[in-house]
């Protein structure tokens, strides 16, 4: 059997949209896949996405175009994304939708029976396909069913309830397998593979409980491969969603649609005002978004709304009751209209707050939502198309040979800020591309992982078992749950919506201290079976290390770009007016100078005494950055 | 006030909110401990059926937890992890339980709450009394405490071939088939299943199947057959799916208790699906008899 057709084994870690698409591509290409997940794959965070998935179908009479989608994505990301992958992503979007549709995804329809599309933030075209109010769940059903079929045919083997702990590398530093822990028996075992794909999702749990993300979005797996040498890019870029309902366990997303359909954001002018909101007169309310951004009012983009709410509560002390909360009010709108347009939001709010947004305004605050940054991945630029070279083994390859990354845990596509409904797209697309790249990579492998000596596998198992032993028998006093709380509070306060260097310096010191404390835990639980505290303790340790990367990256970037906001370095926009006047000319010059200095990818590498930060150029070969954003 | 002026002021005042922020970090941790002792807020008693391993015998433990407005069963179980001390003052292992999305869409957190199968994350304490009984979801083997193994759900989906047979996950350059809004609305109801297993827990016909025997498929998998049989491509394998549900442990095992439809948190019209499948299987049986 030639190397090209030899049966190989690939490990995919993660069964969200990214991982399931990678699995389909690899198993579809005739190679065997071992699919790891913390729980049944259909419970992955991807099911939480409600809003939709972008693809240009141009069926709404708006002359939408793929070029426009590319432009919106690049500009929305403040030009920080490498452009060839974005070009290929937008070009592939319609084909992905058609494929999902064939899988049986119940996309919402127009009266003509065609795919319906809605308007989403940051764009002017109706480009977002959706499936009722549960798009992520519906897309997951589609790929989950296809993978189940491959599983029935013996082409995929699922290892659910297994946690990835680390990579196994050969003498040349190439990834040849993983070590994982059975979350029930706590058995630690090595698995050989000819390539590994990491699709382990986002890291919103670094901000818990101020996050819209699921408990699985810890970033721990990405942190582990980072510590084993994979580069981590653009860690400082993290999106905060402005309107999340308050919650002890999690802050749940209230979609942008609430503002889009006429919702108004306000606080009492007097923060000490304890009256029911309905009793506060119009003249006693401060509609700060309408006040500050008269042109867009309540519909300013996510980052601007988040900062404004942050500023009102944390800086001006104007939050409701002096706390971290503002009102998102729908009560002035027609009840029938709201019920028909925002049924999904109403139902979540009613279900989890126990009150009705039609009767009293919702209480909201910004929450950690989406990581633009992630594991650094490569691509091969195809000069002929301007996009990426299809099937190149370089696409989605991390800096560790044989290790690929896709989905929210990679850094591609979204630059400094992500457009709504672009990440279900990038998770799916990147999964497929990573899978195709793996197939090409396998064709070039001479010696299969099964032929390697056992030593590196045994060594890594021993290393991981030692970490478990240390935690289980530790003499420390720290509770992993409390450390997680402390991490979330620290990140929310200092590496959050608004940043400044003095505060980041303190965050960096505090994280180093937290890491030290995390080395002295007391699990208060020694059960050898399904010990959730042990798994959580390990995750917390790795989350803190990843938080250090985020803080260090944020410290290194002295500018405002997309979601990374350091007011000290803000370039104030000239007041509107003559766009060719001297004020604007001067502004554009400074903007260009800033791009020359900072339009670069941040790359972190693990070092013994903390992350080492460097910068590398961005591929701008598709579209030159034209102009800054202005939403006034 | 202009945005710019505000931003500049913000830069000046950063040091101020910094300190405030830091104070909050420590107070939050303190708040967690406070939950247990606080007598000011409402507190509840959690009676939890525990089980250390799949083969161990279950036992009950009782905890008193202070609650906050808006709490749900998942949020109090999370709070309890911080300091699991029983009402008798005994420090015990944290209670094992599953949760992931915390917004009733992943299906992980299903359990028996006061004897009724429900998603714990969307069950607010405000709906419950001051003494709450938590048990693992019945019908499924217990892994530990409130964690169960729902592998049978996946097996049922495999038995009924709950998938469309695609040639491959690539583009075939053909646009999506037209589907009327009416049909979409009917289908969408079924596609919201989150595989929580609550309907199965409530179904008198869905029993703990002895190993090796084919037990009742249960309503969730049947609803998926209804969904896929209606899909323009899924339709091509309708016969195979119907044969699967006409076999042992299939549709005829349904005893029409209608519990499933009453407990499904996603309001999936399970009995309607079962009714439709009844008609489909009747037609199929005739076809099988006379060659269709
Ligand atoms: C509330 C909310 C709403 C959203 N709405 C939208 C939207 O409308 N449109 C949009 O485009 N995007 C949306 N997003 C973003 C989008 O949902 C995510 O970016 C995307 O689903 C991520 O998919 P993924 O495959 O990368 O990861 P996930 O779906 O998170 O999957 C991660 C997988 O990795 C596994 N895993 C993790 N760690 C390990 C480990 N150590 N070992 C083994 N397995 C592991 C998990 O088990 C899981 O299977 C939303 C996000 C949130 C928070
Ligand atoms: S049909 Fe309803 S109750 Fe049954 S598994 Fe699906 S969502 Fe849960
Ligand atoms: S935690 Fe996902 S349904 Fe409750």
Coordinates of N, CA, C and O and ligand atoms in Angstrom, one line a residue, chain B residues 153 192-200 219-220 260 263-266 268 270, ligand 2:
Chain B
X153 N -30.0 6.9 24.2 CA -30.6 7.9 23.3 C -30.0 7.9 21.9 O -30.6 7.9 20.9
X192 N -36.2 20.9 17.4 CA -35.7 21.5 18.6 C -35.4 20.6 19.7 O -35.1 20.9 20.8
X193 N -35.5 19.3 19.4 CA -35.2 18.3 20.4 C -33.7 18.4 20.9 O -32.8 18.5 20.0
X194 N -33.5 18.4 22.2 CA -32.1 18.6 22.7 C -31.6 17.3 23.4 O -30.7 17.4 24.1
X195 N -32.3 16.2 23.0 CA -31.8 14.9 23.6 C -31.6 14.9 25.1 O -30.6 14.4 25.6
X196 N -32.5 15.5 25.8 CA -32.4 15.6 27.2 C -32.8 14.3 27.9 O -32.4 14.0 29.0
X197 N -33.7 13.6 27.2 CA -34.2 12.3 27.8 C -35.3 12.5 28.8 O -35.8 11.5 29.4
X198 N -35.9 13.7 28.9 CA -36.9 13.9 29.9 C -38.2 13.1 29.5 O -38.9 12.5 30.3
X199 N -38.5 13.1 28.2 CA -39.7 12.4 27.7 C -39.5 10.9 28.0 O -40.5 10.2 28.3
X200 N -38.3 10.4 27.9 CA -38.1 9.0 28.1 C -38.2 8.7 29.6 O -38.7 7.6 30.0
X219 N -40.1 8.2 22.6 CA -40.7 9.2 21.8 C -39.7 10.1 21.0 O -39.9 10.6 19.9
X220 N -38.5 10.4 21.7 CA -37.6 11.4 21.0 C -37.1 10.9 19.7 O -37.1 11.6 18.7
X260 N -45.1 11.9 27.7 CA -44.0 12.6 27.0 C -44.3 14.0 26.6 O -43.5 14.9 26.8
X263 N -44.3 16.5 29.4 CA -43.1 16.9 30.1 C -42.0 17.6 29.2 O -41.1 18.2 29.7
X264 N -42.1 17.4 27.9 CA -41.0 17.9 27.0 C -40.9 19.4 27.2 O -41.8 20.2 27.0
X265 N -39.7 19.8 27.7 CA -39.5 21.2 27.9 C -39.5 22.1 26.6 O -39.6 23.3 26.7
X266 N -39.3 21.4 25.5 CA -39.3 22.1 24.2 C -40.6 22.1 23.5 O -40.7 22.5 22.4
X268 N -42.3 19.8 22.2 CA -42.4 19.1 21.0 C -43.6 18.2 20.9 O -43.9 17.5 21.9
X270 N -44.9 15.4 20.6 CA -44.5 14.0 20.4 C -45.6 13.1 20.0 O -45.5 12.2 19.2
Ligands
LIG2 S1 -38.4 15.2 22.7 FE1 -38.4 16.8 24.3 S2 -38.2 15.7 26.2 FE2 -37.6 14.3 24.7 S3 -35.4 14.4 24.5 FE3 -36.3 15.8 23.0 S4 -36.3 17.8 24.0 FE4 -36.1 16.2 25.6

